[in-house]
Amino acid sequence: MADKRSFAARIARFRIVNAWWIRIACYAASIILLLAVWQAFGNSFGVLFVPFSKTMTSLWSMLVSGPLLPALWVSGKLYLVTLLINIVVGVTLGLLLARSKLFAAAFEPYVYILYATPTISLVPFVSVLFGFTFWPRVLVSVLISIFPVLLGTTEGARSIPRQHLDVAAIFGSSEGQLWRDVIIPYVTPYAMTGIKQSIALSMVGTLVAEFFLNPDGVAAVMLEGTTIVDSAWVLAITVFVAAIAVLLVGVGELIERYLVRWRHSAVG
Amino acid sequence: MAALGSGLAPELIRDRRVLPRWLTRERTAPIVTGLVILLIWQVVVSTQLPSFVARPSGIIMAFPSTVASEEFWIDVVVTLGAILEGVVIGSVAGILVGVAMGRVREINWFLSTYIRALYALPLIALVPIVIIWVGYSPASRLVIVIISVFLPVAVTTADGTRAISKDYLDVGRMFGARTHNIWFGIALPSAMPHIVAGIELGFARGITNAIAVEVLASVNGMGMSVFTKSNELNENGSFVYVLCLAIFAVGVRAAMIRFRHWVAPWYRGQ
């Protein structure tokens, strides 16, 4: 028993002392293991599951001479327009919902119903009314990704402490000063949390709009690979999209951290 | 002073002047907006647009015949059944993996790269590769729903079980808790609000992604029927399906709030 305990204690000590090395080793082991398994299995499954090396070759040829870069340009445009609309319209509507009681009472239930409804199921109606062009795609994409910005802004504007507004009123703030010095600084962190989520969700919106409204952009290239059952093709784009997603989420977190660096002292 | 500082009061006063008093009451306002939206929709569609475009009166007319058909109930059972099955499997798997990640640092380091990368990835991008691997079949839908639920649940469970208070652990150890006691007796219950949030998020994504698979892989179900009915120019019937999906989604949200009150009655979060 005593031996066992000291052994366990030694392991516990080892884990603490070498934490940094163990961490690196775990990351490295997980990546190497995945690539090894992928490579090994890829060679034995044939067409359906290609090895890692073949996937990367496929990705490289698609990037250099294939359809991926033009498609990326098409999707990127849709993504940026969506994100811009989300920020501008989402923040505006969010402030309206928070600052006008009548507007909130009248529209809030419908905002939540629209938020809960799976937007994909509305696609046929959008296409019948507006067709299959760029702006209908933007509409679908925005409907999927605007809500975190909208609801985050509303939450922020509703939770402004009364004291802040009272102090501003006592010192005779004009409406403009009130917004510049109290409301905007207070709401920014909340809106940023929503915008961060929207940076990721706009990508979902972009892909959904491209998949279901007459395939275009990256989604069309993906579906093309599915139709000809070229798994190297589809896997390569999936990995590529995953890399972009990780990058965008990282950028969102950086922006949020930069813009809300006073949040903990102000709110917490 | 308070009225000056509240910021809300001026708008309220202005609103009351413009509209009759009963309109501004919180209960009547949403009903009035709803009726106005329906009226505008009805008038615009019936005067400006072709006759097959969905409109409130048409949807009400289409409702009984759609709901009475056998095909509707088959769609409901296969789609909602697959979603519920996927949510159960995905939640259980997500909780197990999440607890392991939250309590053992090495497992977290080993898995987090992939779990977080997949979590960031729009899951709709996984649909094509899953279709290639699993086939144009209902199994693809189930697989996608499971992944949609598994990822958020694993991430939130890992975050929740990692952040448990040291006091709980000390008390547990003092009473001789073993590893499984700490995992499932202390860490898991205290992470419940996180886990329920993860399941709720996964549920919403699962519904969306199930519809996406149905349409992209031509699997029969509610999502597929929304699109086929619309293509057959039966938009009113199609909208009945959308209504049912929306009711299901809203019901899930309400049910998850009750579920959280039940498993974590102490939790007073948002």
Coordinates of C-alpha atoms in Angstrom, one line a residue:
Chain A
M1 CA 0.0 0.0 0.0
A2 CA 2.8 2.4 1.0
D3 CA 4.7 1.5 -2.2
K4 CA 1.6 2.0 -4.3
R5 CA 0.9 5.4 -2.8
S6 CA 4.4 6.6 -3.3
F7 CA 4.3 5.4 -6.9
A8 CA 1.1 7.4 -7.4
A9 CA 2.6 10.4 -5.8
R10 CA 5.7 10.1 -8.0
I11 CA 3.5 10.1 -11.1
A12 CA 1.5 13.1 -9.8
R13 CA 4.8 14.9 -9.2
F14 CA 6.1 14.0 -12.6
R15 CA 2.9 15.3 -14.2
I16 CA 3.3 18.6 -12.5
V17 CA 7.0 19.1 -13.0
N18 CA 7.0 18.1 -16.6
A19 CA 3.6 19.7 -17.5
W20 CA 5.0 21.7 -20.4
W21 CA 6.8 18.8 -22.0
I22 CA 3.8 16.5 -21.6
R23 CA 1.6 19.1 -23.2
I24 CA 3.9 19.4 -26.2
A25 CA 4.1 15.6 -26.4
C26 CA 0.3 15.2 -26.3
Y27 CA -0.2 17.7 -29.1
A28 CA 2.5 16.1 -31.2
A29 CA 1.3 12.6 -30.4
S30 CA -2.3 13.4 -31.4
I31 CA -1.3 15.0 -34.7
I32 CA 1.2 12.3 -35.6
L33 CA -1.3 9.6 -34.6
L34 CA -4.1 11.1 -36.7
L35 CA -1.9 11.5 -39.8
A36 CA -0.4 8.0 -39.4
V37 CA -3.9 6.4 -39.0
W38 CA -5.2 8.5 -41.9
Q39 CA -2.3 7.5 -44.1
A40 CA -2.5 3.8 -43.2
F41 CA -6.3 3.4 -43.5
G42 CA -6.4 5.5 -46.6
N43 CA -4.3 3.0 -48.4
S44 CA -6.6 0.1 -47.5
F45 CA -10.0 1.6 -48.2
G46 CA -9.5 2.5 -51.9
V47 CA -11.7 5.2 -53.4
L48 CA -13.8 6.1 -50.4
F49 CA -11.1 7.2 -48.1
V50 CA -7.8 8.5 -49.6
P51 CA -4.6 8.8 -47.6
F52 CA -3.4 12.1 -46.2
S53 CA -0.7 12.6 -48.8
K54 CA -3.1 12.2 -51.6
T55 CA -5.6 14.6 -50.0
M56 CA -2.8 17.3 -49.7
T57 CA -1.8 16.8 -53.3
S58 CA -5.4 17.2 -54.4
L59 CA -5.7 20.3 -52.3
W60 CA -2.5 21.8 -53.8
S61 CA -3.5 21.1 -57.4
M62 CA -6.9 22.6 -56.8
L63 CA -5.4 25.7 -55.3
V64 CA -2.9 26.2 -58.0
S65 CA -4.8 25.5 -61.1
G66 CA -8.2 24.2 -60.1
P67 CA -11.6 25.9 -59.3
L68 CA -10.9 26.6 -55.6
L69 CA -9.4 30.1 -55.8
P70 CA -12.2 31.6 -58.0
A71 CA -14.8 29.9 -55.8
L72 CA -13.1 31.3 -52.7
W73 CA -13.4 34.8 -54.1
V74 CA -17.1 34.3 -54.8
S75 CA -17.7 32.9 -51.3
G76 CA -15.5 35.5 -49.6
K77 CA -17.6 38.3 -51.1
L78 CA -20.8 36.8 -49.8
Y79 CA -19.2 36.3 -46.4
L80 CA -18.0 39.8 -46.1
V81 CA -21.3 41.4 -47.2
T82 CA -23.1 39.1 -44.7
L83 CA -20.8 40.0 -41.9
L84 CA -21.1 43.8 -42.6
I85 CA -24.9 43.7 -42.7
N86 CA -24.9 41.6 -39.5
I87 CA -22.9 44.2 -37.7
V88 CA -24.7 47.3 -38.9
V89 CA -28.3 46.0 -38.9
G90 CA -27.8 43.8 -35.9
V91 CA -26.4 46.5 -33.7
T92 CA -29.0 49.0 -34.8
L93 CA -32.0 46.7 -34.3
G94 CA -30.5 45.5 -31.0
L95 CA -30.3 49.0 -29.7
L96 CA -33.8 49.7 -30.8
L97 CA -35.1 46.6 -29.1
A98 CA -33.4 47.6 -25.9
R99 CA -34.2 51.4 -25.9
S100 CA -37.8 51.3 -27.1
K101 CA -40.2 49.4 -24.9
L102 CA -43.0 49.4 -27.5
F103 CA -40.7 48.2 -30.3
A104 CA -39.5 45.4 -28.0
A105 CA -42.9 44.3 -26.9
A106 CA -44.2 44.3 -30.5
F107 CA -41.3 42.5 -32.2
E108 CA -39.3 40.5 -29.6
P109 CA -41.5 37.4 -29.7
Y110 CA -41.2 37.3 -33.5
V111 CA -37.4 37.8 -33.4
Y112 CA -37.2 34.7 -31.1
I113 CA -39.5 32.6 -33.2
L114 CA -37.5 33.5 -36.3
Y115 CA -34.3 32.8 -34.4
A116 CA -35.5 29.3 -33.4
T117 CA -36.9 28.4 -36.9
P118 CA -34.4 26.4 -38.9
T119 CA -33.6 29.0 -41.6
I120 CA -32.8 26.3 -44.2
S121 CA -36.5 25.5 -44.3
L122 CA -37.2 29.0 -45.4
V123 CA -34.9 28.7 -48.4
P124 CA -37.6 27.6 -51.0
F125 CA -39.7 30.6 -50.1
V126 CA -36.8 33.0 -50.5
S127 CA -35.9 31.5 -53.9
V128 CA -39.5 31.7 -55.1
L129 CA -39.8 35.4 -54.1
F130 CA -36.4 36.7 -55.0
G131 CA -34.7 34.1 -57.2
F132 CA -31.2 32.6 -57.0
T133 CA -28.9 35.6 -57.3
F134 CA -26.5 37.3 -55.0
W135 CA -28.9 39.3 -52.8
P136 CA -31.3 36.4 -52.0
R137 CA -28.2 34.5 -50.9
V138 CA -27.2 37.4 -48.7
L139 CA -30.7 37.3 -47.1
V140 CA -30.5 33.6 -46.2
S141 CA -27.0 34.1 -44.9
V142 CA -27.9 37.1 -42.8
L143 CA -31.0 35.3 -41.4
I144 CA -28.8 32.5 -40.2
S145 CA -26.0 34.7 -38.6
I146 CA -27.5 38.0 -37.5
F147 CA -29.1 36.9 -34.2
P148 CA -26.1 36.7 -31.9
V149 CA -25.2 40.4 -32.7
L150 CA -28.8 41.5 -32.3
L151 CA -29.5 39.7 -29.1
G152 CA -26.0 40.5 -27.6
T153 CA -26.4 44.2 -28.3
T154 CA -29.9 44.1 -26.7
E155 CA -28.6 42.4 -23.6
G156 CA -25.8 44.9 -23.3
A157 CA -28.0 48.0 -23.7
R158 CA -30.6 46.6 -21.3
S159 CA -28.0 46.0 -18.6
I160 CA -26.5 49.5 -18.5
P161 CA -26.6 50.3 -14.7
R162 CA -29.0 53.1 -13.9
Q163 CA -26.3 54.9 -11.9
H164 CA -24.3 55.5 -15.1
L165 CA -27.3 57.1 -16.8
D166 CA -28.2 59.1 -13.7
V167 CA -24.6 60.5 -13.4
A168 CA -24.7 61.4 -17.1
A169 CA -28.0 63.2 -16.6
I170 CA -26.8 65.0 -13.4
F171 CA -23.8 66.4 -15.3
G172 CA -26.1 67.6 -18.1
S173 CA -25.1 65.2 -20.9
S174 CA -26.6 65.9 -24.2
E175 CA -28.0 62.9 -26.1
G176 CA -24.9 62.7 -28.2
Q177 CA -22.6 62.7 -25.2
L178 CA -24.7 60.1 -23.5
W179 CA -24.2 57.8 -26.4
R180 CA -20.5 58.5 -26.9
D181 CA -19.5 58.3 -23.2
V182 CA -21.9 55.8 -21.7
I183 CA -24.0 53.7 -24.0
I184 CA -21.4 52.8 -26.7
P185 CA -18.5 52.0 -24.4
Y186 CA -20.9 49.9 -22.2
V187 CA -22.6 48.0 -25.1
T188 CA -19.4 47.4 -27.1
P189 CA -18.2 44.3 -25.2
Y190 CA -21.7 42.7 -25.5
A191 CA -22.0 43.5 -29.1
M192 CA -18.4 42.2 -29.7
T193 CA -19.3 38.8 -28.1
G194 CA -22.2 38.6 -30.6
I195 CA -20.0 39.7 -33.5
K196 CA -17.4 37.1 -32.5
Q197 CA -20.1 34.4 -32.8
S198 CA -21.4 36.0 -36.0
I199 CA -17.9 35.8 -37.5
A200 CA -18.2 32.0 -37.2
L201 CA -21.9 31.8 -38.0
S202 CA -21.6 34.0 -41.2
M203 CA -19.5 31.2 -42.6
V204 CA -22.4 28.7 -41.9
G205 CA -24.7 31.2 -43.5
T206 CA -22.5 31.6 -46.6
L207 CA -22.2 27.8 -47.1
V208 CA -25.9 27.2 -46.5
A209 CA -26.9 29.9 -49.0
E210 CA -24.4 28.5 -51.5
F211 CA -25.5 24.9 -51.1
F212 CA -29.2 25.5 -51.4
L213 CA -29.7 28.6 -53.6
N214 CA -28.4 27.2 -56.9
P215 CA -24.9 26.0 -55.8
D216 CA -22.1 28.5 -56.1
G217 CA -18.7 29.2 -54.7
V218 CA -16.9 26.8 -52.4
A219 CA -20.1 24.8 -51.8
A220 CA -20.6 24.2 -55.5
V221 CA -17.0 22.9 -55.8
M222 CA -17.7 20.6 -52.9
L223 CA -20.9 19.3 -54.3
E224 CA -19.2 18.7 -57.7
G225 CA -16.7 16.4 -55.8
T226 CA -19.6 14.6 -54.2
T227 CA -21.4 14.0 -57.5
I228 CA -18.3 12.3 -59.0
V229 CA -17.5 10.6 -55.7
D230 CA -14.0 11.9 -55.6
S231 CA -13.2 11.7 -51.9
A232 CA -9.8 13.3 -52.2
W233 CA -11.4 16.3 -53.7
V234 CA -14.1 16.6 -51.0
L235 CA -11.8 15.8 -48.1
A236 CA -9.3 18.4 -49.4
I237 CA -11.9 21.1 -49.4
T238 CA -13.3 20.1 -46.1
V239 CA -9.9 20.3 -44.5
F240 CA -9.4 23.7 -46.2
V241 CA -12.7 25.0 -45.0
A242 CA -11.9 23.8 -41.5
A243 CA -8.6 25.7 -41.6
I244 CA -10.3 28.9 -42.6
A245 CA -12.9 28.3 -39.9
V246 CA -10.3 27.9 -37.2
L247 CA -8.5 31.0 -38.5
L248 CA -11.7 33.1 -38.4
V249 CA -12.7 32.0 -34.9
G250 CA -9.1 32.9 -33.8
V251 CA -9.4 36.3 -35.4
G252 CA -12.7 36.9 -33.7
E253 CA -11.3 36.0 -30.3
L254 CA -8.3 38.4 -30.9
I255 CA -10.6 41.3 -31.9
E256 CA -12.9 40.7 -28.9
R257 CA -9.9 40.5 -26.5
Y258 CA -8.5 43.8 -27.9
L259 CA -11.8 45.7 -27.8
V260 CA -13.1 44.5 -24.5
R261 CA -9.8 44.6 -22.5
W262 CA -11.5 46.8 -19.9
R263 CA -14.5 44.6 -19.6
H264 CA -13.5 42.8 -16.4
S265 CA -12.8 46.0 -14.5
A266 CA -16.0 47.7 -15.8
V267 CA -18.5 44.9 -15.6
G268 CA -17.1 42.3 -13.2
Chain B
M1 CA -34.5 62.7 -11.4
A2 CA -35.1 59.0 -11.8
A3 CA -37.4 59.6 -14.8
L4 CA -34.8 61.8 -16.4
G5 CA -32.0 59.3 -15.8
S6 CA -33.9 56.1 -16.7
G7 CA -33.6 56.7 -20.4
L8 CA -36.7 54.7 -21.1
A9 CA -39.2 57.1 -19.8
P10 CA -39.1 59.7 -22.7
E11 CA -39.8 57.0 -25.3
L12 CA -42.6 55.6 -23.2
I13 CA -44.3 58.9 -22.8
R14 CA -43.9 59.6 -26.6
D15 CA -45.3 56.2 -27.5
R16 CA -48.4 56.7 -25.4
R17 CA -49.1 60.0 -27.1
V18 CA -49.0 58.5 -30.6
L19 CA -51.0 55.3 -29.9
P20 CA -54.1 54.5 -27.9
R21 CA -53.3 53.3 -24.4
W22 CA -54.3 49.6 -24.8
L23 CA -51.9 49.2 -27.8
T24 CA -48.9 49.9 -25.7
R25 CA -49.7 47.2 -23.1
E26 CA -47.1 44.5 -23.3
R27 CA -49.7 41.8 -23.9
T28 CA -51.6 43.3 -26.8
A29 CA -48.6 44.7 -28.7
P30 CA -47.2 41.4 -30.0
I31 CA -50.7 40.2 -31.0
V32 CA -51.3 43.4 -32.9
T33 CA -47.9 43.2 -34.6
G34 CA -48.6 39.6 -35.5
L35 CA -52.0 40.4 -37.1
V36 CA -50.5 43.4 -39.0
I37 CA -47.7 41.2 -40.3
L38 CA -50.2 38.5 -41.4
L39 CA -52.5 41.1 -43.0
I40 CA -49.7 42.8 -45.0
W41 CA -48.4 39.4 -46.1
Q42 CA -51.9 38.3 -47.2
V43 CA -52.6 41.6 -49.1
V44 CA -49.2 41.8 -50.8
V45 CA -49.1 38.2 -51.9
S46 CA -52.7 38.1 -53.2
T47 CA -52.4 41.4 -55.1
Q48 CA -48.9 41.3 -56.4
L49 CA -47.6 37.7 -56.6
P50 CA -48.6 34.5 -58.5
S51 CA -51.2 32.3 -56.9
F52 CA -48.9 29.5 -55.8
V53 CA -46.9 31.8 -53.4
A54 CA -47.6 31.0 -49.7
R55 CA -50.1 33.2 -47.9
P56 CA -51.8 33.0 -44.5
S57 CA -55.3 32.1 -45.9
G58 CA -53.8 29.4 -48.1
I59 CA -51.7 28.0 -45.3
I60 CA -54.8 27.7 -43.1
M61 CA -56.7 26.0 -46.0
A62 CA -53.8 23.6 -46.6
F63 CA -53.4 22.8 -43.0
P64 CA -56.1 20.1 -42.5
S65 CA -55.4 18.2 -45.6
T66 CA -51.6 18.2 -45.0
V67 CA -51.9 17.1 -41.4
A68 CA -54.4 14.5 -42.3
S69 CA -52.2 12.8 -44.8
E70 CA -50.3 9.7 -43.9
E71 CA -47.1 10.9 -45.6
F72 CA -47.0 13.9 -43.2
W73 CA -46.8 11.7 -40.2
I74 CA -44.3 9.4 -41.7
D75 CA -42.1 12.4 -42.4
V76 CA -42.6 13.7 -38.8
V77 CA -41.7 10.3 -37.3
V78 CA -38.6 9.7 -39.4
T79 CA -37.1 13.2 -39.1
L80 CA -37.9 14.0 -35.5
G81 CA -37.1 10.4 -34.5
A82 CA -33.7 10.7 -36.1
I83 CA -33.1 14.0 -34.4
L84 CA -34.0 12.7 -31.0
E85 CA -32.0 9.5 -31.5
G86 CA -29.0 11.5 -32.6
V87 CA -29.4 13.9 -29.6
V88 CA -29.4 11.1 -27.1
I89 CA -26.4 9.3 -28.6
G90 CA -24.5 12.5 -29.2
S91 CA -25.2 13.8 -25.7
V92 CA -24.1 10.7 -23.9
A93 CA -20.9 10.4 -26.0
G94 CA -20.2 14.1 -25.6
I95 CA -20.6 14.0 -21.8
L96 CA -18.3 11.0 -21.4
V97 CA -15.6 12.5 -23.6
G98 CA -16.1 15.9 -22.1
V99 CA -15.7 14.7 -18.5
A100 CA -12.5 12.8 -19.5
M101 CA -11.2 16.0 -21.2
G102 CA -12.2 18.2 -18.3
R103 CA -10.6 16.0 -15.5
V104 CA -7.5 14.7 -17.2
R105 CA -5.2 17.3 -18.7
E106 CA -3.4 14.9 -21.0
I107 CA -6.6 13.7 -22.6
N108 CA -7.6 17.3 -23.1
W109 CA -4.3 18.1 -24.8
F110 CA -4.6 15.0 -26.9
L111 CA -8.1 15.6 -28.2
S112 CA -8.7 19.4 -28.0
T113 CA -7.0 20.2 -31.3
Y114 CA -9.5 18.1 -33.2
I115 CA -12.6 18.7 -31.1
R116 CA -12.1 22.5 -31.2
A117 CA -11.3 22.5 -34.9
L118 CA -14.4 20.5 -35.7
Y119 CA -16.4 22.7 -33.3
A120 CA -15.3 25.8 -35.3
L121 CA -16.1 24.2 -38.6
P122 CA -19.5 24.9 -40.1
L123 CA -20.9 21.3 -39.9
I124 CA -22.7 21.7 -43.1
A125 CA -19.3 21.5 -44.7
L126 CA -19.1 17.9 -43.4
V127 CA -22.3 16.9 -45.1
P128 CA -20.7 16.1 -48.5
I129 CA -17.9 13.9 -47.1
V130 CA -20.4 12.1 -44.8
I131 CA -22.6 11.5 -47.8
I132 CA -19.7 9.9 -49.7
W133 CA -18.8 7.7 -46.7
V134 CA -22.2 6.7 -45.4
G135 CA -24.2 7.0 -48.6
Y136 CA -27.4 8.7 -49.8
S137 CA -29.3 7.2 -46.9
P138 CA -31.0 8.1 -43.6
A139 CA -27.8 6.9 -41.8
S140 CA -26.1 10.0 -43.1
R141 CA -28.7 12.2 -41.4
L142 CA -28.2 10.3 -38.1
V143 CA -24.4 10.6 -38.3
I144 CA -24.6 14.4 -38.9
V145 CA -27.1 14.9 -36.0
I146 CA -24.8 12.9 -33.7
I147 CA -21.8 15.0 -34.6
S148 CA -23.8 18.2 -34.3
V149 CA -24.7 17.4 -30.7
F150 CA -21.5 15.6 -29.7
L151 CA -19.2 18.6 -30.4
P152 CA -20.9 21.3 -28.4
V153 CA -21.7 18.9 -25.5
A154 CA -18.1 17.7 -25.4
V155 CA -16.7 21.3 -25.4
T156 CA -19.2 22.6 -22.7
T157 CA -18.8 19.5 -20.5
A158 CA -15.0 19.8 -20.7
D159 CA -15.2 23.5 -19.8
G160 CA -17.7 22.9 -17.0
T161 CA -16.0 19.9 -15.3
R162 CA -12.6 21.7 -15.5
A163 CA -13.9 24.8 -13.7
I164 CA -15.3 23.1 -10.6
S165 CA -14.5 24.7 -7.3
K166 CA -11.4 23.4 -5.4
D167 CA -13.5 23.4 -2.2
Y168 CA -15.7 20.6 -3.6
L169 CA -12.7 18.6 -4.5
D170 CA -11.1 19.0 -1.1
V171 CA -14.3 18.0 0.7
G172 CA -14.7 15.1 -1.6
R173 CA -11.1 13.9 -1.0
M174 CA -11.5 14.3 2.7
F175 CA -14.5 11.9 2.6
G176 CA -12.4 9.5 0.6
A177 CA -13.9 10.0 -2.9
R178 CA -12.4 7.9 -5.6
T179 CA -11.8 9.0 -9.1
H180 CA -15.2 7.8 -10.4
N181 CA -16.9 9.6 -7.4
I182 CA -15.1 12.8 -8.4
W183 CA -15.9 12.5 -12.1
F184 CA -19.6 11.5 -11.8
G185 CA -20.5 12.6 -8.3
I186 CA -18.9 16.0 -8.2
A187 CA -17.7 17.2 -11.6
L188 CA -20.7 16.1 -13.6
P189 CA -23.5 17.5 -11.4
S190 CA -21.6 20.9 -11.0
A191 CA -21.2 21.1 -14.8
M192 CA -24.9 20.4 -15.5
P193 CA -25.8 24.0 -16.5
H194 CA -22.9 23.9 -19.0
I195 CA -24.0 20.5 -20.3
V196 CA -27.6 21.6 -20.8
A197 CA -26.4 24.7 -22.7
G198 CA -24.4 22.4 -24.9
I199 CA -27.3 20.0 -25.6
E200 CA -29.5 23.0 -26.4
L201 CA -27.0 24.4 -28.9
G202 CA -26.5 20.9 -30.4
F203 CA -30.2 20.3 -30.6
A204 CA -30.7 23.5 -32.7
R205 CA -27.8 22.7 -34.9
G206 CA -29.0 19.1 -35.2
I207 CA -32.4 20.2 -36.5
T208 CA -30.8 22.5 -39.1
N209 CA -28.2 19.9 -40.2
A210 CA -30.8 17.1 -40.4
I211 CA -32.8 19.2 -42.9
A212 CA -29.6 20.0 -44.8
V213 CA -28.7 16.3 -45.2
E214 CA -32.2 15.4 -46.2
V215 CA -32.1 17.9 -49.1
L216 CA -28.5 17.3 -50.2
A217 CA -28.8 13.5 -50.0
S218 CA -32.4 13.1 -51.0
V219 CA -33.4 11.4 -47.8
N220 CA -37.2 11.4 -47.1
G221 CA -38.3 13.5 -44.2
M222 CA -39.8 16.9 -43.2
G223 CA -36.9 19.0 -44.7
M224 CA -37.1 17.1 -48.0
S225 CA -40.9 17.6 -48.1
V226 CA -40.5 21.4 -47.6
F227 CA -38.4 21.5 -50.7
T228 CA -40.4 19.0 -52.9
K229 CA -43.8 20.5 -52.0
S230 CA -42.4 23.9 -52.9
N231 CA -41.0 22.6 -56.2
E232 CA -44.5 21.1 -56.9
L233 CA -45.8 24.7 -56.5
N234 CA -47.6 23.7 -53.3
E235 CA -46.0 26.4 -51.2
N236 CA -48.9 26.5 -48.7
G237 CA -48.5 22.8 -47.9
S238 CA -44.7 23.3 -47.7
F239 CA -45.2 26.1 -45.2
V240 CA -47.3 23.8 -43.0
Y241 CA -44.1 21.7 -42.6
V242 CA -42.0 24.9 -41.8
L243 CA -44.6 25.8 -39.1
C244 CA -44.3 22.3 -37.6
L245 CA -40.5 22.5 -37.6
A246 CA -40.6 26.0 -36.0
I247 CA -43.0 24.7 -33.3
F248 CA -40.7 21.8 -32.6
A249 CA -37.7 24.1 -32.4
V250 CA -39.4 26.5 -30.1
G251 CA -40.7 23.6 -28.0
V252 CA -37.2 22.2 -27.7
R253 CA -36.0 25.5 -26.3
A254 CA -38.7 25.7 -23.7
A255 CA -38.2 22.0 -22.8
M256 CA -34.4 22.6 -22.3
I257 CA -35.1 25.5 -19.9
R258 CA -37.4 23.2 -17.8
F259 CA -34.8 20.4 -18.1
R260 CA -32.2 22.8 -16.7
H261 CA -34.4 23.7 -13.8
W262 CA -34.9 20.1 -13.1
V263 CA -31.2 18.9 -13.2
A264 CA -29.7 22.1 -11.9
P265 CA -32.3 23.8 -9.7
W266 CA -29.6 25.9 -8.0
Y267 CA -28.5 27.6 -11.2
R268 CA -29.6 31.2 -11.7
G269 CA -27.9 32.1 -14.9
Q270 CA -29.3 34.0 -17.8

